[in-house]
Tab-separated table of C-alpha atoms and ligand atoms in Angstrom:
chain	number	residue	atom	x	y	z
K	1	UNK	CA	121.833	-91.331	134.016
K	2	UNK	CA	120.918	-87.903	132.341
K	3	UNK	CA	117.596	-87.473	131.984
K	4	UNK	CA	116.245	-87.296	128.471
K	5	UNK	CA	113.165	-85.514	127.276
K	6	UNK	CA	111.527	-86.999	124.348
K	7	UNK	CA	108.094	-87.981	122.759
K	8	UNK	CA	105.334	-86.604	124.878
K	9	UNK	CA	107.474	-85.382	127.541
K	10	UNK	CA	109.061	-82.974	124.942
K	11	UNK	CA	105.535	-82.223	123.386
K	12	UNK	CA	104.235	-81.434	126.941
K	13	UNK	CA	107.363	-78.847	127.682
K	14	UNK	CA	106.924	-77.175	124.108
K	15	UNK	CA	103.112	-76.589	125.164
K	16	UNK	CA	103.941	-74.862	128.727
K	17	UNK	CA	106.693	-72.919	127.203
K	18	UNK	CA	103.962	-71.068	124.739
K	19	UNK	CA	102.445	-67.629	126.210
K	20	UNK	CA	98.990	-68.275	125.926
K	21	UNK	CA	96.770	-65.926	124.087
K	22	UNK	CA	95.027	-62.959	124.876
K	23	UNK	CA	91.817	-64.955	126.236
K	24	UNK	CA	88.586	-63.750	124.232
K	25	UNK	CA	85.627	-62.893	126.267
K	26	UNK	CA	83.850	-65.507	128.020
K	27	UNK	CA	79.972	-65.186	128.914
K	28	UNK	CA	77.091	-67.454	130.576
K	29	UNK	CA	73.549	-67.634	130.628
K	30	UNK	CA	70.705	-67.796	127.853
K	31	UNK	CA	71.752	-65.321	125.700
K	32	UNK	CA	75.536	-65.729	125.663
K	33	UNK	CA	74.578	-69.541	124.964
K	34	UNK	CA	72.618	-68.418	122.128
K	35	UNK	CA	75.279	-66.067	119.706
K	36	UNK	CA	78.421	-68.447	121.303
K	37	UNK	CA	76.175	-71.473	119.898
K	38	UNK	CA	75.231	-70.242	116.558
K	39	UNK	CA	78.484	-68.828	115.750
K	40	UNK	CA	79.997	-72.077	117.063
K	41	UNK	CA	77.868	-74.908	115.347
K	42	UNK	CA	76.414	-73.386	112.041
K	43	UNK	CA	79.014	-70.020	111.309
K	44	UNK	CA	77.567	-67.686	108.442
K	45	UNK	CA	74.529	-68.178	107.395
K	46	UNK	CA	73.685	-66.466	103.910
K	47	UNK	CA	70.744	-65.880	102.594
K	48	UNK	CA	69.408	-68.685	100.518
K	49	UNK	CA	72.152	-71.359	101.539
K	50	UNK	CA	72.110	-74.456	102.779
K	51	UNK	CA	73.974	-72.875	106.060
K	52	UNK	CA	70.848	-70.715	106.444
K	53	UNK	CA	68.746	-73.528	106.139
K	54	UNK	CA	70.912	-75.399	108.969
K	55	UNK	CA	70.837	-72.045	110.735
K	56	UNK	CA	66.809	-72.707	110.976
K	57	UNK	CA	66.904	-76.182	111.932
K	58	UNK	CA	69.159	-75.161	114.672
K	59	UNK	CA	67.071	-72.434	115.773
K	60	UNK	CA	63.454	-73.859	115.797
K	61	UNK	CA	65.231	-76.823	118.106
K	62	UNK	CA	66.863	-74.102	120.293
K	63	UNK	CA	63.466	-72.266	120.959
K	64	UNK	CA	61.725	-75.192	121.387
K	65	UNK	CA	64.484	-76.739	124.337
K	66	UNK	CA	63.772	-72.813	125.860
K	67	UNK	CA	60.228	-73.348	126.003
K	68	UNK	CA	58.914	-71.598	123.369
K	69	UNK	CA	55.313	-72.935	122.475
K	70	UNK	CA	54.272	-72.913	118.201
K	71	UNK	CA	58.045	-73.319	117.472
K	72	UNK	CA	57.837	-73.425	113.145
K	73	UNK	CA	59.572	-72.520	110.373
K	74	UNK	CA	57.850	-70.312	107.550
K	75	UNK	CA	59.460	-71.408	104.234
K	76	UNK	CA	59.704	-68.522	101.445
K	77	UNK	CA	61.713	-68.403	98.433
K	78	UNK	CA	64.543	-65.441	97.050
K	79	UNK	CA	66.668	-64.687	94.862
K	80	UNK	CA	69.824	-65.186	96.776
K	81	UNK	CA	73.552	-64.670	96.379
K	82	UNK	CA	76.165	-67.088	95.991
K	83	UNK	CA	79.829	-66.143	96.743
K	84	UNK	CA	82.599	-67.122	94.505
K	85	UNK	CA	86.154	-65.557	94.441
K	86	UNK	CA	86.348	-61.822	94.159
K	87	UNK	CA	89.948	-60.429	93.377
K	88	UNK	CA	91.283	-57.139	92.207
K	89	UNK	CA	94.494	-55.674	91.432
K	90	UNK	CA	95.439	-52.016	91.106
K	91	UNK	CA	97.629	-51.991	87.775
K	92	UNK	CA	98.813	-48.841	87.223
K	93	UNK	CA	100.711	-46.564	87.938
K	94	UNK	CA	101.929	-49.140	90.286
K	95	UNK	CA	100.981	-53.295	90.539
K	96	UNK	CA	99.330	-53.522	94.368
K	97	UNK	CA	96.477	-56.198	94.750
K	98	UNK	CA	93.636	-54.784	96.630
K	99	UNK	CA	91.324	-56.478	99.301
K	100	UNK	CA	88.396	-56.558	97.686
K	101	UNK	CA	84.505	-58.469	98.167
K	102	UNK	CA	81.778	-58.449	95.924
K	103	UNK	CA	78.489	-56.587	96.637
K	104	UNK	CA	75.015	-58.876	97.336
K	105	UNK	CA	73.573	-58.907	93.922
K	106	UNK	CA	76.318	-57.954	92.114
K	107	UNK	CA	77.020	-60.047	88.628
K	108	UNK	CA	79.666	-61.698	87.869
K	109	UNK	CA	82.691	-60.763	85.730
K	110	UNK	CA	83.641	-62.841	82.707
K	111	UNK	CA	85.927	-65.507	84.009
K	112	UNK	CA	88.803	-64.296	82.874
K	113	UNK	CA	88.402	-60.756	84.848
K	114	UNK	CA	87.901	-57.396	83.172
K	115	UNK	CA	90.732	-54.296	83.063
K	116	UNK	CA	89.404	-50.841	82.767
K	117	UNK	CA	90.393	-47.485	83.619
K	118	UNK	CA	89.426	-45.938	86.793
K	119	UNK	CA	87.074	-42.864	87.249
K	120	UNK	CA	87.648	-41.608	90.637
K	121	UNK	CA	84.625	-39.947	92.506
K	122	UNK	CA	85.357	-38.380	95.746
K	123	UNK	CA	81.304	-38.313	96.375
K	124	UNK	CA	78.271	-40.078	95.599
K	125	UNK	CA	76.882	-36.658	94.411
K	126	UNK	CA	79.907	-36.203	92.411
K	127	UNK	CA	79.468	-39.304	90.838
K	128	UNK	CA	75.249	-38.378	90.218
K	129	UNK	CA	76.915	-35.197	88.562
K	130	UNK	CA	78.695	-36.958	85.940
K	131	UNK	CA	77.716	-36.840	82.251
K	132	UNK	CA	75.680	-39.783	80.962
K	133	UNK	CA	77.676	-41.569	78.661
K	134	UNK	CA	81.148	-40.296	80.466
K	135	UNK	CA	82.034	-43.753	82.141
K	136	UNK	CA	81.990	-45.865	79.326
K	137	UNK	CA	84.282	-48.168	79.132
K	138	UNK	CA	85.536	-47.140	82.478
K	139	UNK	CA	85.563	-48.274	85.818
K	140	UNK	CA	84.204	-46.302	88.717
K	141	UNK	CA	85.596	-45.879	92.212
K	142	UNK	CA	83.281	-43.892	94.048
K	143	UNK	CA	85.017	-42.660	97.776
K	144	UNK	CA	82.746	-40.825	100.801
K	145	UNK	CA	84.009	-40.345	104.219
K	146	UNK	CA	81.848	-42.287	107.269
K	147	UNK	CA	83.067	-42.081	110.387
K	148	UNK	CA	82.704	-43.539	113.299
K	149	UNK	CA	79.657	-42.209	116.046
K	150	UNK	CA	77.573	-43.515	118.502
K	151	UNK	CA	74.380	-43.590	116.812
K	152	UNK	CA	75.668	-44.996	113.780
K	153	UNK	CA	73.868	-42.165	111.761
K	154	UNK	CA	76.635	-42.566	109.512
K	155	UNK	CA	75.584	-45.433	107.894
K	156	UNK	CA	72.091	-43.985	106.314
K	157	UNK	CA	73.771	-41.644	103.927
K	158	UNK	CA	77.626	-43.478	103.662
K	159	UNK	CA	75.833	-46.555	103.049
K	160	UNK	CA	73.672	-45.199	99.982
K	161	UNK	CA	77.466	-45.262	97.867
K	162	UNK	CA	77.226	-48.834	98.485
K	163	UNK	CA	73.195	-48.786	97.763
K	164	UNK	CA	72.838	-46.958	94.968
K	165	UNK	CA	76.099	-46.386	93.658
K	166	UNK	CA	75.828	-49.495	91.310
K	167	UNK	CA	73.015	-48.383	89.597
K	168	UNK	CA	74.268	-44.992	89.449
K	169	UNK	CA	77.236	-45.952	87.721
K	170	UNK	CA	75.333	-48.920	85.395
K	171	UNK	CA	73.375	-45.699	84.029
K	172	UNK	CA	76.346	-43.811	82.763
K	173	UNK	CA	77.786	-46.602	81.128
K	174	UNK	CA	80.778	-47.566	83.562
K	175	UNK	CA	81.852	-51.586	83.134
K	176	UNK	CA	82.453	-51.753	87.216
K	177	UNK	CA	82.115	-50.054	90.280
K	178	UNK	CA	84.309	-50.287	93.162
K	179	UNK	CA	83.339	-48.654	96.264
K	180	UNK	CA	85.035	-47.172	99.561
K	181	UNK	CA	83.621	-49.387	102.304
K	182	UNK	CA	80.978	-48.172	104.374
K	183	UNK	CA	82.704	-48.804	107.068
K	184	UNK	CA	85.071	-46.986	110.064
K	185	UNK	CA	87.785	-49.398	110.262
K	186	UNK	CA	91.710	-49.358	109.178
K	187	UNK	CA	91.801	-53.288	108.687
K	188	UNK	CA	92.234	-54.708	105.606
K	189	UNK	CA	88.924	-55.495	105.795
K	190	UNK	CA	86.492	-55.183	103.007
K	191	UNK	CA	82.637	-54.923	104.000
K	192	UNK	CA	80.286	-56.517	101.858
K	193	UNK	CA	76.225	-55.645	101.908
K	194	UNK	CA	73.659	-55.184	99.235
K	195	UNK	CA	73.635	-52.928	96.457
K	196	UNK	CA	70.535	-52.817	94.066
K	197	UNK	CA	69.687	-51.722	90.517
K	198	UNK	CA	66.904	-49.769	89.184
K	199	UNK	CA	64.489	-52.084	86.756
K	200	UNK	CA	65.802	-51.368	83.174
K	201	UNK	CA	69.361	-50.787	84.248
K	202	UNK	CA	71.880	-53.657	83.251
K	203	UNK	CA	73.682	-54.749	86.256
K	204	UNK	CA	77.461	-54.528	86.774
K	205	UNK	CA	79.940	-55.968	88.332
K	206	UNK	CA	79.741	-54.160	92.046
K	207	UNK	CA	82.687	-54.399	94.911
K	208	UNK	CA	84.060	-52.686	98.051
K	209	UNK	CA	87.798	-52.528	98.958
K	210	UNK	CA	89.008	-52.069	102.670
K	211	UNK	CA	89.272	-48.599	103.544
K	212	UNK	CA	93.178	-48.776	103.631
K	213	UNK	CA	92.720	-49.708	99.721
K	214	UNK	CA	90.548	-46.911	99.236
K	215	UNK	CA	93.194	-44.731	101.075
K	216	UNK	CA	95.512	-45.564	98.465
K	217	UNK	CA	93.303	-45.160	94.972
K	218	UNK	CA	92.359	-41.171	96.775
K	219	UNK	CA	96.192	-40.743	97.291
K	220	UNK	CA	96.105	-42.013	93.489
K	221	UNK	CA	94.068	-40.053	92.327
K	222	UNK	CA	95.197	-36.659	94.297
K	223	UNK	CA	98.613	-37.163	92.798
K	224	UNK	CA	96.578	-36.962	89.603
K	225	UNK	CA	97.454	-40.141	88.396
K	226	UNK	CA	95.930	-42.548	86.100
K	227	UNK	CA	95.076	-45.986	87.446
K	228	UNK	CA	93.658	-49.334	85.532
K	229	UNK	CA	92.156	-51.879	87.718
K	230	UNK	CA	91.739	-55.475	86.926
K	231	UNK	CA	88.791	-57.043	88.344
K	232	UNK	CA	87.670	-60.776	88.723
K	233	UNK	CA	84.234	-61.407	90.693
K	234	UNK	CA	82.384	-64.734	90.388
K	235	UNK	CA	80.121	-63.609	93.051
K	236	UNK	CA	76.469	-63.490	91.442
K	237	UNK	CA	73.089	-63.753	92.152
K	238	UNK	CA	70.654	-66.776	91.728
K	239	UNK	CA	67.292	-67.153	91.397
K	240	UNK	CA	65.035	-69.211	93.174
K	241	UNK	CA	66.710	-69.870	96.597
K	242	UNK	CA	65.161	-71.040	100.029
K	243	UNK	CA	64.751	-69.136	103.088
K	244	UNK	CA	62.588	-69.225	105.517
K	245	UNK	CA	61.539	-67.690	109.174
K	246	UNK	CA	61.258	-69.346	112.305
K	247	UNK	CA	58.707	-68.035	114.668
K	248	UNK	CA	58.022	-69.036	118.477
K	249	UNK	CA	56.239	-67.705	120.861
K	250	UNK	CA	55.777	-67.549	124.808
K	251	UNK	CA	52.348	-67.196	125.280
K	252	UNK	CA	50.725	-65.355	127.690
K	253	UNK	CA	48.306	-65.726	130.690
K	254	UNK	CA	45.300	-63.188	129.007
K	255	UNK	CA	44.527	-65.069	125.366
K	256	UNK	CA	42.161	-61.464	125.254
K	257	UNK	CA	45.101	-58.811	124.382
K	258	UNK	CA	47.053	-58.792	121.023
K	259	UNK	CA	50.474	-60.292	121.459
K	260	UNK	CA	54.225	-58.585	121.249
K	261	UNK	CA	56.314	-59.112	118.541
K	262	UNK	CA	59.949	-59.030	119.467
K	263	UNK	CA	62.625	-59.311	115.679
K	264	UNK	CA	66.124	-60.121	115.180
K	265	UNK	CA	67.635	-61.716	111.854
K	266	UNK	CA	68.947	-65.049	111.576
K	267	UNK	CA	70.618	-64.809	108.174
K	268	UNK	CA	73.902	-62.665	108.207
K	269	UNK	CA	77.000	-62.098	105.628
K	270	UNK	CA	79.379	-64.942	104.505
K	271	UNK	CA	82.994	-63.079	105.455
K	272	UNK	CA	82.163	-63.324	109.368
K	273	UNK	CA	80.117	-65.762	111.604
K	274	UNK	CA	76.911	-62.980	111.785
K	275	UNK	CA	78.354	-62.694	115.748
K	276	UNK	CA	77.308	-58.877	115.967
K	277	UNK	CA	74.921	-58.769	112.762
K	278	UNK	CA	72.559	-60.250	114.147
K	279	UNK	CA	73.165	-63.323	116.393
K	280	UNK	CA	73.496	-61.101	119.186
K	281	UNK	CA	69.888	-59.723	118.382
K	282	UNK	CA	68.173	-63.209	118.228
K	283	UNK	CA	69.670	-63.829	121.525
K	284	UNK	CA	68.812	-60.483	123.080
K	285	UNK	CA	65.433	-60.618	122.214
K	286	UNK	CA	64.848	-64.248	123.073
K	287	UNK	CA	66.705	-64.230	126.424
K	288	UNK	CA	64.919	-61.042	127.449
K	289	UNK	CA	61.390	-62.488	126.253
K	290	UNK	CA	62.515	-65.575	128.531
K	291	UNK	CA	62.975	-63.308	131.558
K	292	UNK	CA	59.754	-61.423	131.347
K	293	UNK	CA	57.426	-64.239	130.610
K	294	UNK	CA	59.395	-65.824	133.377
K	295	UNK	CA	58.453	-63.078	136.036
K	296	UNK	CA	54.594	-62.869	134.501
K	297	UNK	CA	53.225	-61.619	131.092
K	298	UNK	CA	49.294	-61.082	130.383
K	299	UNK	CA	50.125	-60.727	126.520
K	300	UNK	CA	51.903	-63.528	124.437
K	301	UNK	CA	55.462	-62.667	123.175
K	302	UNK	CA	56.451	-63.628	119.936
K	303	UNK	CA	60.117	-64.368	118.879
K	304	UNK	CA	60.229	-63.913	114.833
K	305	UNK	CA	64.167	-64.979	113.928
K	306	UNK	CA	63.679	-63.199	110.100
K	307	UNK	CA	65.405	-65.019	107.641
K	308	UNK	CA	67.056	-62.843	104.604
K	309	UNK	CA	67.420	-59.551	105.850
K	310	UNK	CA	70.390	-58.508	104.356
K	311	UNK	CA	69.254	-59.093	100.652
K	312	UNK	CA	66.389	-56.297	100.954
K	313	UNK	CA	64.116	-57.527	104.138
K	314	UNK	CA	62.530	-60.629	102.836
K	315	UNK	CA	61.553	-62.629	105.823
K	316	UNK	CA	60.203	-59.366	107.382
K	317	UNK	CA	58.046	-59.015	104.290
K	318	UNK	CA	57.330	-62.544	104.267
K	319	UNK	CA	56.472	-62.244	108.005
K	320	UNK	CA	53.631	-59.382	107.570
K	321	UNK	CA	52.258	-61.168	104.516
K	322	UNK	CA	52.094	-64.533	106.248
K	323	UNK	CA	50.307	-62.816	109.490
K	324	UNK	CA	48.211	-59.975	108.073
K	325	UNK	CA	45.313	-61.414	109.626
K	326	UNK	CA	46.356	-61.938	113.016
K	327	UNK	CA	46.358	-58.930	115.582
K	328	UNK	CA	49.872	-57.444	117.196
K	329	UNK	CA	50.365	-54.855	119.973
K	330	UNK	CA	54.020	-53.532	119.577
K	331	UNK	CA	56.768	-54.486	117.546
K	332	UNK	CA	60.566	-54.464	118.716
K	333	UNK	CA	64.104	-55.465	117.268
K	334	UNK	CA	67.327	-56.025	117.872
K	335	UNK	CA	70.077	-55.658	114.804
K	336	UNK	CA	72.722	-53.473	116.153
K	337	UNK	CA	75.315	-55.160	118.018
K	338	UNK	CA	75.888	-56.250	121.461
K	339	UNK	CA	76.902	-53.250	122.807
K	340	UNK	CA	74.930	-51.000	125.769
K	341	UNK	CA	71.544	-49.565	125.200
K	342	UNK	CA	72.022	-45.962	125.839
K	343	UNK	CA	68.329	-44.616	124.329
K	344	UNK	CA	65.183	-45.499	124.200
K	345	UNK	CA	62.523	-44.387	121.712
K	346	UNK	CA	58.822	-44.928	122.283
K	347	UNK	CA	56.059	-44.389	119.560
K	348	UNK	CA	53.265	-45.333	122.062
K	349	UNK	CA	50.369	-42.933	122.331
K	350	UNK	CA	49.343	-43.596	126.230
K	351	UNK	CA	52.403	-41.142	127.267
K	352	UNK	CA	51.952	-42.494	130.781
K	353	UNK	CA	52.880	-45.864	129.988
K	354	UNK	CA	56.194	-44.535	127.649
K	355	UNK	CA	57.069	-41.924	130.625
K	356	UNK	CA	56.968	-45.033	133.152
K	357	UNK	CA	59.462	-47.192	130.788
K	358	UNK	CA	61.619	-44.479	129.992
K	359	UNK	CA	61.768	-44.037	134.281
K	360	UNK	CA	62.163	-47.677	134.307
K	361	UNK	CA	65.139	-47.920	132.092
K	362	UNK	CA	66.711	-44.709	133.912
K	363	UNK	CA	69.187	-46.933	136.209
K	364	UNK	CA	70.691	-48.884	133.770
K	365	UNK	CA	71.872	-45.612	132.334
K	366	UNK	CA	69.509	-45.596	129.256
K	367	UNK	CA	68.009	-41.634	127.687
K	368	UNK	CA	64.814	-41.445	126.744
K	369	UNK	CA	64.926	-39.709	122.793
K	370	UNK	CA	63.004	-37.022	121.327
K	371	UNK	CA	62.953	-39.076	117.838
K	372	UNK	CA	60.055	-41.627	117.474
K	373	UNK	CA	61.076	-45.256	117.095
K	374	UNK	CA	60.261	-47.083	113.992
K	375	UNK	CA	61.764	-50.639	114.713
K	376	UNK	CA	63.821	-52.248	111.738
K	377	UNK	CA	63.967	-54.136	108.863
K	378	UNK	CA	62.562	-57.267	110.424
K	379	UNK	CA	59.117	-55.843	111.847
K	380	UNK	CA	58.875	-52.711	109.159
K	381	UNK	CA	56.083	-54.717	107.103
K	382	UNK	CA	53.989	-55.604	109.796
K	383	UNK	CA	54.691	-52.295	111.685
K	384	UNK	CA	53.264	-50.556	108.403
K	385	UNK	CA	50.596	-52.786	107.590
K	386	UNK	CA	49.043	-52.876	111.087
K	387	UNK	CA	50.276	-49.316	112.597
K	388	UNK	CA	51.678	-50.990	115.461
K	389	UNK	CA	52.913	-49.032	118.652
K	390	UNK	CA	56.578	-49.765	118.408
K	391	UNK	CA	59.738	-49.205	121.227
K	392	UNK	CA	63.559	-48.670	119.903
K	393	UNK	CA	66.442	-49.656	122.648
K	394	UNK	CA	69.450	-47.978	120.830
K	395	UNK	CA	72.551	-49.479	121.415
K	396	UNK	CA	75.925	-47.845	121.128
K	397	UNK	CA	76.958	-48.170	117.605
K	398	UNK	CA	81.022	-46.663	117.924
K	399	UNK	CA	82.396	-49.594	117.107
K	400	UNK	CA	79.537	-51.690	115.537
K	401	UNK	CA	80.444	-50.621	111.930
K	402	UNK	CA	84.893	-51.429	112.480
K	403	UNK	CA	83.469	-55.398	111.992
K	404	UNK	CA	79.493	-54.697	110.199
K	405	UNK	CA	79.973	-57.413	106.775
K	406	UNK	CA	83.180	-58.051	107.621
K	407	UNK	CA	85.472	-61.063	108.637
K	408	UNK	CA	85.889	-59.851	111.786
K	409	UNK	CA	82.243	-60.225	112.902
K	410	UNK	CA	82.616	-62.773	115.483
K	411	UNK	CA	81.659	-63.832	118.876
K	412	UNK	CA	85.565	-62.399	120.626
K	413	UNK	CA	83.678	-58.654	119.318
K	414	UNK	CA	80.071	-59.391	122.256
K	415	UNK	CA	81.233	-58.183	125.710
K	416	UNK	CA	79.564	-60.866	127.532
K	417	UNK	CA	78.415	-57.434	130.361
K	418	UNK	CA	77.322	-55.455	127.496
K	419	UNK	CA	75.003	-58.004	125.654
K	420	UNK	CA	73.713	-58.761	129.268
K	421	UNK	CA	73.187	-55.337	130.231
K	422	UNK	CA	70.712	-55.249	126.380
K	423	UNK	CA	68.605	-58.382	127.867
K	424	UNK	CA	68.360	-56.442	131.479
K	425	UNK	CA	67.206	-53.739	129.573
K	426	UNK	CA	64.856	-55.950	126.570
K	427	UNK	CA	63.085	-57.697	130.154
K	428	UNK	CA	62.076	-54.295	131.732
K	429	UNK	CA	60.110	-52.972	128.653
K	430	UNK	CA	58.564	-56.633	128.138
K	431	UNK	CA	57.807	-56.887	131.671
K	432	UNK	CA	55.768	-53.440	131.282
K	433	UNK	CA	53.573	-53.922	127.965
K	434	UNK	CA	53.297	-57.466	128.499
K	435	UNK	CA	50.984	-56.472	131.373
K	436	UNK	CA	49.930	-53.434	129.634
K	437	UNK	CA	45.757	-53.868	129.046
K	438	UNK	CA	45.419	-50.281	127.768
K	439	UNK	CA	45.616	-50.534	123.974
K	440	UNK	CA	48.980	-50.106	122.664
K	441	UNK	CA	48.766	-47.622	119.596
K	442	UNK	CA	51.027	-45.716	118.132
K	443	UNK	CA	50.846	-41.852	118.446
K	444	UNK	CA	50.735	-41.739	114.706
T	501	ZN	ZN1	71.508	-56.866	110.624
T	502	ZN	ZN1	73.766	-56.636	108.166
């Protein structure tokens, strides 16, 4: 009798028969657990949503199975961002859709989209230069060129197209902006972030395309030829929306010196799962406070997983305003990736105790910088409110801004031996000024 495959037999050989896929990388231990879990079981988490809310629920029960002591949440309200459908299409001189996402606090377009004609600014200073008045009517596209480097330097003046450009471009009467990404990929990728506009200025409609769309409006516009775009966000802002921190802390065997702060964010953008930006800080920073405290700490270490960061730095703010009366040593934070720590900054004024971390970092292949640290987003307030000592562990930022606000920030982008080598190097400077008992001050 010949032998016939069929049903689950057949199903079975169709499976084997299929290469399997490249295999994404696969990490263990605390902080692995942490970004693979939160990327897994509550995805992006945007500021003010319901998934950010789910985001803390999941966290305070995650540092409170860890161990953490004073696990809470600190509510706070924003005015958050809701994403709708953003779509635009290049018109002329040829029909080509473009990739497109709306800015964080952009408004909406009418329903129906808007068409204008587009003002091409190879610059952010060349878009300053214009003429008030010139852009009515119009839409701008302002261009820059950020590249890739390691200490993603790029991103401070790049990223002020996507910061200010808005505004600029509200003033002079434009109907739109659309931006070059800040951004160093060639994916069709656009990367979204928040743009801002000054009181008094009417908002517009704000967007950045993917670099490879931007590529095409510059070849556009070097031909010299005129281009309408038509433009549909229903992206827009709301007022009113939750958000919230969630604090924990391990605390320490000497109840007599001020604790440690240590920051990541726990909100990120909507397009990706917030892998990179920031899950991989909160579980950096927690799986590194774990170690130390593990091995022995005198001074408490505090976890703060800041909610909204990436609509202007609220839970930060919130933070110092909720703990202005209650001592801190040194602040530290984590919002760069999961790739290698290659620097360290110290602003510490007992050069003795910086000197011995910097040694102390020295095999894991880390430089000690001339620049002094200033921490982030997420502990500026209470940095600035309370002059706090504060220690920067740089990672390697080449890649970090291919997937920054993009869809492509997810877990397959943490090497599981980079993100371990950050918590090696996170325990060693927690291990030292968690025993430090000389005050830890700044040296200015
Ligand atoms: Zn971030
Ligand atoms: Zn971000």
């Amino acid at each position: 009798m010949k032998a016939l495959i069929t049903g689950p037999m057949l199903a079975a050989a169709v499976v084997l028969a299929i290469p399997a896929a490249a295999s994404p990388p696969q990490g263990s231990g605390t902080a692995w657990d942490i970004v693979a879990d939160l990327t897994t079981e509550v995805g992006p988490r945007l500021d003010g949503s319901e998934r950010e809310a789910a985001a803390r629920a999941w966290a305070a029960a995650r540092l409170k199975a860890l161990g953490f002591q004073n696990v809470r949440e600190e509510p706070f309200t924003i005015r958050g961002f809701v994403r709708g459908e953003d779509r635009a299409r290049l018109l002329a001189p040829a029909v080509q859709p473009l990739a497109i996402t709306a800015l964080g606090y952009s408004p909406a377009t009418p329903a129906k989209g808007i068409e204008g004609e587009v003002a091409y600014f190879p610059t952010l200073d060349a878009l300053k230069a214009a003429p008030a008045g010139s852009l009515a009517g119009r839409i701008a596209f302002v261009d820059h060129a950020m590249r890739a480097n390691q200490d993603g330097s790029g991103y401070g003046p790049f990223g002020n197209v996507r910061r200010q450009g808005p505004g600029i471009a509200a003033t002079k009467g434009a109907i739109a902006i659309i931006i070059r990404s800040a951004g160093t990929d060639n994916h069709r990728n656009p990367h979204t972030g928040v743009s801002s506009f000054p009181d008094g200025v009417k908002p517009i409609p704000a967007g950045a395309v993917s670099n490879p769309d931007a590529d095409l409006i510059a070849r556009t516009a070097a031909a010299g030829r005129s281009m309408r775009v038509a433009l549909t966000l229903t992206s827009h802002p709301q007022d009113g929306m939750p958000s919230g921190n969630v604090v924990g802390d391990l605390v320490g065997s000497n109840p007599a010196l001020a604790p440690i702060i240590v920051a990541c964010h726990l909100d990120s953008w909507d397009l990706g799962t917030g892998a990179i930006d920031d899950g991989a800080g909160c579980a950096i920073v927690t799986a590194a406070a774990l170690k130390a405290h593990a091995a022995g700490t005198q001074r408490t270490i505090r976890v703060l997983w800041a909610g909204s960061e990436e609509l202007g730095g609220w839970g930060g703010i919130a933070y110092a305003k909720a703990h202005a009366n209650e001592p801190h040593a040194l602040a530290m934070e984590s919002d760069f990736g999961a790739d290698r720590v290659w620097r360290v900054k110290l602003n510490l004024a007992d050069e003795a105790l910086a000197a011995r971390i910097a040694a102390a970092l020295n095999p894991l292949g880390i430089v000690r910088g001339d620049a002094k640290a200033n921490g982030g987003e997420d502990v500026g307030a209470i940095i600035e409110a309370q002059k706090l000592a504060v220690i920067d562990l740089n990672q390697d930022g080449t890649r970090y801004f291919d997937y920054h606000h993009t869809p492509d920030d997810t877990l397959d982008k943490v090497d599981p031996v980079q993100l371990q080598q950050n918590v090696d190097a996170w325990a060693i400077v927690l291990g030292i000024v968690g025993n430090a008992e000389s005050d830890l001050k700044p040296v200015g």
